[in-house]
JSON list of C-alpha atoms in Angstrom, two decimals:
[
{"chain": "A", "resi": 705, "resn": "PHE", "atom": "CA", "xyz": [98.35, -103.72, -44.43]},
{"chain": "A", "resi": 706, "resn": "ILE", "atom": "CA", "xyz": [99.60, -103.29, -47.97]},
{"chain": "A", "resi": 707, "resn": "VAL", "atom": "CA", "xyz": [97.93, -103.83, -51.35]},
{"chain": "A", "resi": 708, "resn": "VAL", "atom": "CA", "xyz": [100.20, -103.94, -54.39]},
{"chain": "A", "resi": 709, "resn": "VAL", "atom": "CA", "xyz": [99.59, -103.80, -58.13]},
{"chain": "A", "resi": 710, "resn": "VAL", "atom": "CA", "xyz": [102.65, -104.78, -60.17]},
{"chain": "A", "resi": 711, "resn": "VAL", "atom": "CA", "xyz": [102.63, -103.59, -63.77]},
{"chain": "A", "resi": 712, "resn": "VAL", "atom": "CA", "xyz": [104.67, -105.30, -66.46]},
{"chain": "A", "resi": 713, "resn": "GLY", "atom": "CA", "xyz": [104.26, -105.39, -70.22]},
{"chain": "A", "resi": 714, "resn": "ASN", "atom": "CA", "xyz": [104.64, -109.15, -70.43]},
{"chain": "A", "resi": 715, "resn": "PRO", "atom": "CA", "xyz": [103.80, -111.28, -67.35]},
{"chain": "A", "resi": 716, "resn": "GLN", "atom": "CA", "xyz": [106.13, -114.00, -68.62]},
{"chain": "A", "resi": 717, "resn": "ARG", "atom": "CA", "xyz": [109.01, -111.74, -67.58]},
{"chain": "A", "resi": 718, "resn": "LEU", "atom": "CA", "xyz": [107.91, -111.92, -63.92]},
{"chain": "A", "resi": 719, "resn": "ARG", "atom": "CA", "xyz": [107.61, -115.69, -64.17]},
{"chain": "A", "resi": 720, "resn": "LYS", "atom": "CA", "xyz": [111.24, -115.72, -65.33]},
{"chain": "A", "resi": 721, "resn": "ALA", "atom": "CA", "xyz": [112.29, -113.76, -62.23]},
{"chain": "A", "resi": 722, "resn": "VAL", "atom": "CA", "xyz": [110.71, -116.47, -60.06]},
{"chain": "A", "resi": 723, "resn": "VAL", "atom": "CA", "xyz": [112.37, -119.27, -62.07]},
{"chain": "A", "resi": 724, "resn": "LYS", "atom": "CA", "xyz": [115.78, -117.53, -61.88]},
{"chain": "A", "resi": 725, "resn": "THR", "atom": "CA", "xyz": [115.40, -117.19, -58.12]},
{"chain": "A", "resi": 726, "resn": "ARG", "atom": "CA", "xyz": [114.50, -120.85, -57.73]},
{"chain": "A", "resi": 727, "resn": "LYS", "atom": "CA", "xyz": [117.54, -121.83, -59.80]},
{"chain": "A", "resi": 728, "resn": "ALA", "atom": "CA", "xyz": [119.82, -119.54, -57.81]},
{"chain": "A", "resi": 729, "resn": "TRP", "atom": "CA", "xyz": [118.72, -121.10, -54.52]},
{"chain": "A", "resi": 730, "resn": "GLY", "atom": "CA", "xyz": [118.48, -124.67, -55.85]},
{"chain": "A", "resi": 731, "resn": "ARG", "atom": "CA", "xyz": [117.82, -127.32, -53.24]},
{"chain": "A", "resi": 732, "resn": "ILE", "atom": "CA", "xyz": [116.75, -124.87, -50.56]},
{"chain": "A", "resi": 733, "resn": "LEU", "atom": "CA", "xyz": [113.61, -124.06, -52.58]},
{"chain": "A", "resi": 734, "resn": "GLN", "atom": "CA", "xyz": [113.14, -127.52, -54.05]},
{"chain": "A", "resi": 735, "resn": "ASN", "atom": "CA", "xyz": [110.07, -128.39, -51.97]},
{"chain": "A", "resi": 736, "resn": "ALA", "atom": "CA", "xyz": [108.65, -124.88, -51.56]},
{"chain": "A", "resi": 737, "resn": "PRO", "atom": "CA", "xyz": [105.35, -124.61, -53.46]},
{"chain": "A", "resi": 738, "resn": "GLU", "atom": "CA", "xyz": [105.80, -120.85, -53.86]},
{"chain": "A", "resi": 739, "resn": "LEU", "atom": "CA", "xyz": [108.19, -118.04, -52.98]},
{"chain": "A", "resi": 740, "resn": "LYS", "atom": "CA", "xyz": [106.06, -116.58, -50.20]},
{"chain": "A", "resi": 741, "resn": "ALA", "atom": "CA", "xyz": [108.16, -113.77, -48.72]},
{"chain": "A", "resi": 742, "resn": "ALA", "atom": "CA", "xyz": [106.87, -114.24, -45.18]},
{"chain": "A", "resi": 743, "resn": "HIS", "atom": "CA", "xyz": [107.95, -117.91, -45.25]},
{"chain": "A", "resi": 744, "resn": "ASN", "atom": "CA", "xyz": [111.37, -117.50, -46.84]},
{"chain": "A", "resi": 745, "resn": "THR", "atom": "CA", "xyz": [114.58, -115.93, -45.66]},
{"chain": "A", "resi": 746, "resn": "PRO", "atom": "CA", "xyz": [115.02, -112.24, -46.46]},
{"chain": "A", "resi": 747, "resn": "ARG", "atom": "CA", "xyz": [117.95, -113.16, -48.73]},
{"chain": "A", "resi": 748, "resn": "ILE", "atom": "CA", "xyz": [115.67, -115.26, -50.94]},
{"chain": "A", "resi": 749, "resn": "THR", "atom": "CA", "xyz": [113.24, -112.34, -51.20]},
{"chain": "A", "resi": 750, "resn": "GLU", "atom": "CA", "xyz": [116.14, -110.00, -51.98]},
{"chain": "A", "resi": 751, "resn": "THR", "atom": "CA", "xyz": [117.15, -112.34, -54.81]},
{"chain": "A", "resi": 752, "resn": "LEU", "atom": "CA", "xyz": [113.63, -112.45, -56.22]},
{"chain": "A", "resi": 753, "resn": "LEU", "atom": "CA", "xyz": [113.24, -108.67, -56.06]},
{"chain": "A", "resi": 754, "resn": "SER", "atom": "CA", "xyz": [116.64, -108.14, -57.67]},
{"chain": "A", "resi": 755, "resn": "HIS", "atom": "CA", "xyz": [115.72, -110.45, -60.54]},
{"chain": "A", "resi": 756, "resn": "ALA", "atom": "CA", "xyz": [112.37, -108.66, -60.94]},
{"chain": "A", "resi": 757, "resn": "VAL", "atom": "CA", "xyz": [114.10, -105.26, -61.04]},
{"chain": "A", "resi": 758, "resn": "GLU", "atom": "CA", "xyz": [116.53, -106.59, -63.67]},
{"chain": "A", "resi": 759, "resn": "ILE", "atom": "CA", "xyz": [113.60, -107.71, -65.80]},
{"chain": "A", "resi": 760, "resn": "GLY", "atom": "CA", "xyz": [111.73, -104.45, -65.23]},
{"chain": "A", "resi": 761, "resn": "PHE", "atom": "CA", "xyz": [108.41, -103.64, -63.60]},
{"chain": "A", "resi": 762, "resn": "ASP", "atom": "CA", "xyz": [106.48, -100.79, -62.03]},
{"chain": "A", "resi": 763, "resn": "ALA", "atom": "CA", "xyz": [104.23, -101.01, -59.00]},
{"chain": "A", "resi": 764, "resn": "VAL", "atom": "CA", "xyz": [101.68, -99.13, -56.95]},
{"chain": "A", "resi": 765, "resn": "ALA", "atom": "CA", "xyz": [101.58, -99.92, -53.23]},
{"chain": "A", "resi": 766, "resn": "VAL", "atom": "CA", "xyz": [98.65, -98.72, -51.15]},
{"chain": "A", "resi": 767, "resn": "VAL", "atom": "CA", "xyz": [99.65, -98.54, -47.50]},
{"chain": "A", "resi": 768, "resn": "VAL", "atom": "CA", "xyz": [96.83, -98.70, -44.95]},
{"chain": "A", "resi": 769, "resn": "ASP", "atom": "CA", "xyz": [97.84, -97.59, -41.47]},
{"chain": "A", "resi": 770, "resn": "LYS", "atom": "CA", "xyz": [95.25, -99.32, -39.30]},
{"chain": "A", "resi": 771, "resn": "SER", "atom": "CA", "xyz": [96.46, -97.45, -36.22]},
{"chain": "A", "resi": 772, "resn": "LYS", "atom": "CA", "xyz": [95.02, -94.26, -37.69]},
{"chain": "A", "resi": 773, "resn": "ILE", "atom": "CA", "xyz": [91.58, -95.77, -38.14]},
{"chain": "A", "resi": 774, "resn": "ASP", "atom": "CA", "xyz": [89.27, -95.26, -35.15]},
{"chain": "A", "resi": 775, "resn": "ARG", "atom": "CA", "xyz": [87.28, -98.46, -35.54]},
{"chain": "A", "resi": 776, "resn": "LEU", "atom": "CA", "xyz": [87.85, -101.35, -37.84]},
{"chain": "A", "resi": 777, "resn": "ASP", "atom": "CA", "xyz": [84.28, -102.60, -38.13]},
{"chain": "A", "resi": 778, "resn": "ASN", "atom": "CA", "xyz": [84.64, -103.82, -41.69]},
{"chain": "A", "resi": 779, "resn": "PRO", "atom": "CA", "xyz": [88.19, -105.03, -42.47]},
{"chain": "A", "resi": 780, "resn": "GLU", "atom": "CA", "xyz": [87.06, -106.65, -45.73]},
{"chain": "A", "resi": 781, "resn": "GLY", "atom": "CA", "xyz": [85.51, -103.37, -46.84]},
{"chain": "A", "resi": 782, "resn": "LEU", "atom": "CA", "xyz": [88.77, -101.58, -46.05]},
{"chain": "A", "resi": 783, "resn": "TYR", "atom": "CA", "xyz": [90.70, -104.22, -48.01]},
{"chain": "A", "resi": 784, "resn": "ARG", "atom": "CA", "xyz": [88.38, -103.76, -51.00]},
{"chain": "A", "resi": 785, "resn": "LEU", "atom": "CA", "xyz": [88.78, -99.97, -50.75]},
{"chain": "A", "resi": 786, "resn": "ALA", "atom": "CA", "xyz": [92.57, -100.35, -50.77]},
{"chain": "A", "resi": 787, "resn": "CYS", "atom": "CA", "xyz": [92.37, -102.68, -53.78]},
{"chain": "A", "resi": 788, "resn": "GLY", "atom": "CA", "xyz": [90.21, -100.18, -55.62]},
{"chain": "A", "resi": 789, "resn": "ARG", "atom": "CA", "xyz": [92.64, -97.37, -54.87]},
{"chain": "A", "resi": 790, "resn": "ALA", "atom": "CA", "xyz": [95.62, -99.43, -56.04]},
{"chain": "A", "resi": 791, "resn": "VAL", "atom": "CA", "xyz": [93.91, -100.36, -59.31]},
{"chain": "A", "resi": 792, "resn": "ARG", "atom": "CA", "xyz": [92.77, -96.79, -59.94]},
{"chain": "A", "resi": 793, "resn": "GLU", "atom": "CA", "xyz": [96.29, -95.44, -59.32]},
{"chain": "A", "resi": 794, "resn": "ALA", "atom": "CA", "xyz": [97.76, -98.07, -61.65]},
{"chain": "A", "resi": 795, "resn": "LEU", "atom": "CA", "xyz": [95.22, -97.27, -64.37]},
{"chain": "A", "resi": 796, "resn": "GLU", "atom": "CA", "xyz": [95.86, -93.53, -64.10]},
{"chain": "A", "resi": 797, "resn": "ARG", "atom": "CA", "xyz": [99.61, -94.03, -64.34]},
{"chain": "A", "resi": 798, "resn": "PHE", "atom": "CA", "xyz": [99.96, -96.93, -66.76]},
{"chain": "A", "resi": 799, "resn": "GLY", "atom": "CA", "xyz": [96.76, -97.31, -68.79]},
{"chain": "A", "resi": 800, "resn": "SER", "atom": "CA", "xyz": [94.61, -100.39, -69.29]},
{"chain": "A", "resi": 801, "resn": "LEU", "atom": "CA", "xyz": [95.32, -103.43, -67.11]},
{"chain": "A", "resi": 802, "resn": "SER", "atom": "CA", "xyz": [94.91, -107.15, -67.15]},
{"chain": "A", "resi": 803, "resn": "LEU", "atom": "CA", "xyz": [94.84, -108.05, -63.45]},
{"chain": "A", "resi": 804, "resn": "THR", "atom": "CA", "xyz": [95.71, -111.44, -62.06]},
{"chain": "A", "resi": 805, "resn": "LEU", "atom": "CA", "xyz": [94.53, -111.53, -58.46]},
{"chain": "A", "resi": 806, "resn": "ASP", "atom": "CA", "xyz": [95.46, -114.08, -55.87]},
{"chain": "A", "resi": 807, "resn": "LYS", "atom": "CA", "xyz": [92.54, -116.34, -55.01]},
{"chain": "A", "resi": 808, "resn": "ARG", "atom": "CA", "xyz": [92.29, -114.74, -51.60]},
{"chain": "A", "resi": 809, "resn": "TYR", "atom": "CA", "xyz": [88.59, -114.85, -52.09]},
{"chain": "A", "resi": 810, "resn": "THR", "atom": "CA", "xyz": [87.61, -118.41, -52.82]},
{"chain": "A", "resi": 811, "resn": "THR", "atom": "CA", "xyz": [83.87, -117.85, -52.84]},
{"chain": "A", "resi": 812, "resn": "LEU", "atom": "CA", "xyz": [82.11, -116.25, -55.76]},
{"chain": "A", "resi": 813, "resn": "LYS", "atom": "CA", "xyz": [80.19, -113.98, -53.39]},
{"chain": "A", "resi": 814, "resn": "LEU", "atom": "CA", "xyz": [83.38, -112.41, -52.04]},
{"chain": "A", "resi": 815, "resn": "GLN", "atom": "CA", "xyz": [84.91, -112.21, -55.52]},
{"chain": "A", "resi": 816, "resn": "ASP", "atom": "CA", "xyz": [81.78, -110.41, -56.68]},
{"chain": "A", "resi": 817, "resn": "ARG", "atom": "CA", "xyz": [82.03, -107.90, -53.81]},
{"chain": "A", "resi": 818, "resn": "LEU", "atom": "CA", "xyz": [85.64, -107.18, -54.75]},
{"chain": "A", "resi": 819, "resn": "HIS", "atom": "CA", "xyz": [84.62, -106.84, -58.40]},
{"chain": "A", "resi": 820, "resn": "GLN", "atom": "CA", "xyz": [81.90, -104.35, -57.47]},
{"chain": "A", "resi": 821, "resn": "ALA", "atom": "CA", "xyz": [84.32, -102.37, -55.29]},
{"chain": "A", "resi": 822, "resn": "LEU", "atom": "CA", "xyz": [86.84, -102.22, -58.14]},
{"chain": "A", "resi": 823, "resn": "ILE", "atom": "CA", "xyz": [84.19, -101.02, -60.57]},
{"chain": "A", "resi": 824, "resn": "ALA", "atom": "CA", "xyz": [83.06, -98.35, -58.12]},
{"chain": "A", "resi": 825, "resn": "SER", "atom": "CA", "xyz": [86.64, -97.16, -57.65]},
{"chain": "A", "resi": 826, "resn": "LEU", "atom": "CA", "xyz": [86.98, -96.54, -61.38]},
{"chain": "A", "resi": 827, "resn": "GLU", "atom": "CA", "xyz": [84.11, -94.06, -61.57]},
{"chain": "A", "resi": 828, "resn": "GLY", "atom": "CA", "xyz": [85.09, -91.06, -63.66]},
{"chain": "A", "resi": 829, "resn": "LEU", "atom": "CA", "xyz": [87.89, -92.81, -65.54]},
{"chain": "A", "resi": 830, "resn": "SER", "atom": "CA", "xyz": [87.20, -93.18, -69.21]},
{"chain": "A", "resi": 831, "resn": "GLY", "atom": "CA", "xyz": [89.05, -94.97, -71.96]},
{"chain": "A", "resi": 832, "resn": "LYS", "atom": "CA", "xyz": [90.62, -97.45, -69.55]},
{"chain": "A", "resi": 833, "resn": "ALA", "atom": "CA", "xyz": [89.99, -101.19, -69.49]},
{"chain": "A", "resi": 834, "resn": "VAL", "atom": "CA", "xyz": [90.47, -103.71, -66.71]},
{"chain": "A", "resi": 835, "resn": "VAL", "atom": "CA", "xyz": [90.32, -107.47, -67.17]},
{"chain": "A", "resi": 836, "resn": "ILE", "atom": "CA", "xyz": [90.29, -109.44, -63.91]},
{"chain": "A", "resi": 837, "resn": "ASP", "atom": "CA", "xyz": [91.36, -113.04, -63.44]},
{"chain": "A", "resi": 838, "resn": "TYR", "atom": "CA", "xyz": [91.74, -115.00, -60.19]},
{"chain": "A", "resi": 839, "resn": "ASN", "atom": "CA", "xyz": [94.51, -117.53, -59.74]},
{"chain": "A", "resi": 840, "resn": "ASP", "atom": "CA", "xyz": [96.31, -119.48, -57.05]},
{"chain": "A", "resi": 841, "resn": "SER", "atom": "CA", "xyz": [99.73, -118.01, -56.24]},
{"chain": "A", "resi": 842, "resn": "ARG", "atom": "CA", "xyz": [101.18, -121.52, -55.86]},
{"chain": "A", "resi": 843, "resn": "LYS", "atom": "CA", "xyz": [100.36, -122.15, -59.52]},
{"chain": "A", "resi": 844, "resn": "GLU", "atom": "CA", "xyz": [100.75, -118.66, -60.99]},
{"chain": "A", "resi": 845, "resn": "LYS", "atom": "CA", "xyz": [104.32, -117.48, -60.47]},
{"chain": "A", "resi": 846, "resn": "VAL", "atom": "CA", "xyz": [103.44, -113.92, -61.52]},
{"chain": "A", "resi": 847, "resn": "LEU", "atom": "CA", "xyz": [101.67, -113.45, -58.16]},
{"chain": "A", "resi": 848, "resn": "GLN", "atom": "CA", "xyz": [104.83, -114.20, -56.20]},
{"chain": "A", "resi": 849, "resn": "VAL", "atom": "CA", "xyz": [106.47, -110.91, -57.21]},
{"chain": "A", "resi": 850, "resn": "PRO", "atom": "CA", "xyz": [103.69, -108.66, -55.86]},
{"chain": "A", "resi": 851, "resn": "ASP", "atom": "CA", "xyz": [103.80, -110.71, -52.66]},
{"chain": "A", "resi": 852, "resn": "ALA", "atom": "CA", "xyz": [107.52, -109.93, -52.31]},
{"chain": "A", "resi": 853, "resn": "VAL", "atom": "CA", "xyz": [106.92, -106.24, -53.10]},
{"chain": "A", "resi": 854, "resn": "ALA", "atom": "CA", "xyz": [104.13, -106.04, -50.50]},
{"chain": "A", "resi": 855, "resn": "TRP", "atom": "CA", "xyz": [106.35, -107.78, -47.93]},
{"chain": "A", "resi": 856, "resn": "SER", "atom": "CA", "xyz": [109.14, -105.31, -48.66]},
{"chain": "A", "resi": 857, "resn": "VAL", "atom": "CA", "xyz": [106.84, -102.31, -48.18]},
{"chain": "A", "resi": 858, "resn": "PHE", "atom": "CA", "xyz": [105.48, -103.89, -45.00]},
{"chain": "A", "resi": 859, "resn": "GLN", "atom": "CA", "xyz": [109.01, -104.41, -43.63]},
{"chain": "A", "resi": 860, "resn": "ARG", "atom": "CA", "xyz": [109.79, -100.77, -44.35]},
{"chain": "A", "resi": 861, "resn": "HIS", "atom": "CA", "xyz": [106.74, -99.43, -42.55]},
{"chain": "A", "resi": 862, "resn": "GLU", "atom": "CA", "xyz": [106.21, -101.91, -39.73]},
{"chain": "A", "resi": 863, "resn": "ARG", "atom": "CA", "xyz": [109.73, -103.12, -38.94]},
{"chain": "A", "resi": 864, "resn": "LYS", "atom": "CA", "xyz": [111.68, -100.02, -40.07]},
{"chain": "A", "resi": 865, "resn": "ASP", "atom": "CA", "xyz": [113.81, -102.37, -42.19]},
{"chain": "A", "resi": 866, "resn": "GLU", "atom": "CA", "xyz": [114.57, -100.89, -45.60]},
{"chain": "A", "resi": 867, "resn": "THR", "atom": "CA", "xyz": [116.90, -103.63, -46.83]},
{"chain": "A", "resi": 868, "resn": "THR", "atom": "CA", "xyz": [114.58, -104.99, -49.52]},
{"chain": "A", "resi": 869, "resn": "TRP", "atom": "CA", "xyz": [112.90, -101.63, -50.07]},
{"chain": "A", "resi": 870, "resn": "ARG", "atom": "CA", "xyz": [116.18, -100.19, -51.36]},
{"chain": "A", "resi": 871, "resn": "ILE", "atom": "CA", "xyz": [116.13, -102.80, -54.12]},
{"chain": "A", "resi": 872, "resn": "ILE", "atom": "CA", "xyz": [112.69, -101.80, -55.44]},
{"chain": "A", "resi": 873, "resn": "GLN", "atom": "CA", "xyz": [112.19, -98.18, -54.38]},
{"chain": "A", "resi": 874, "resn": "GLU", "atom": "CA", "xyz": [112.65, -96.82, -57.91]},
{"chain": "A", "resi": 875, "resn": "GLN", "atom": "CA", "xyz": [109.88, -99.10, -59.23]},
{"chain": "A", "resi": 876, "resn": "VAL", "atom": "CA", "xyz": [107.24, -98.50, -56.55]},
{"chain": "A", "resi": 877, "resn": "VAL", "atom": "CA", "xyz": [104.87, -95.58, -56.09]},
{"chain": "A", "resi": 878, "resn": "GLU", "atom": "CA", "xyz": [103.48, -95.51, -52.56]},
{"chain": "A", "resi": 879, "resn": "VAL", "atom": "CA", "xyz": [100.00, -94.22, -51.78]},
{"chain": "A", "resi": 880, "resn": "LYS", "atom": "CA", "xyz": [98.73, -93.83, -48.23]},
{"chain": "A", "resi": 881, "resn": "LEU", "atom": "CA", "xyz": [95.10, -94.59, -47.48]}
]
């Protein structure tokens, strides 16, 4: 699986990439609540990624190869570890962050566990700040760009399809976990 942190100076710019993509595809996306890469055609995702590259962003993608893990007793723990690594890498490269996370975790207990894992992953970093907010990707367009980036990285590694990867490869730093 893939965990992505997209870094942009002004999140409004990523929202504009989503709006431009919706306008470019018009009626086809009229009833789609979000631009979920796995549910759209690759060409729609290519359009979104191209608009995002035009606007400008950087990203860190943590790639977890589950085939190299002997036992997967705690997949949520592995997910939290990957999130922590992605945030740490982004902080080290780009400075303080304001994170908007998809409401993957809908319970406060699971959000708290992720919070604790993120805090633990930042041990030893000083002078860096992280603000974390949870939002629904259907409502917060900013989250649709990291979804497309993660899908692109996944296609590259799992399907050996680099079509969308070629669009974003200059913006993304890959880290293997």
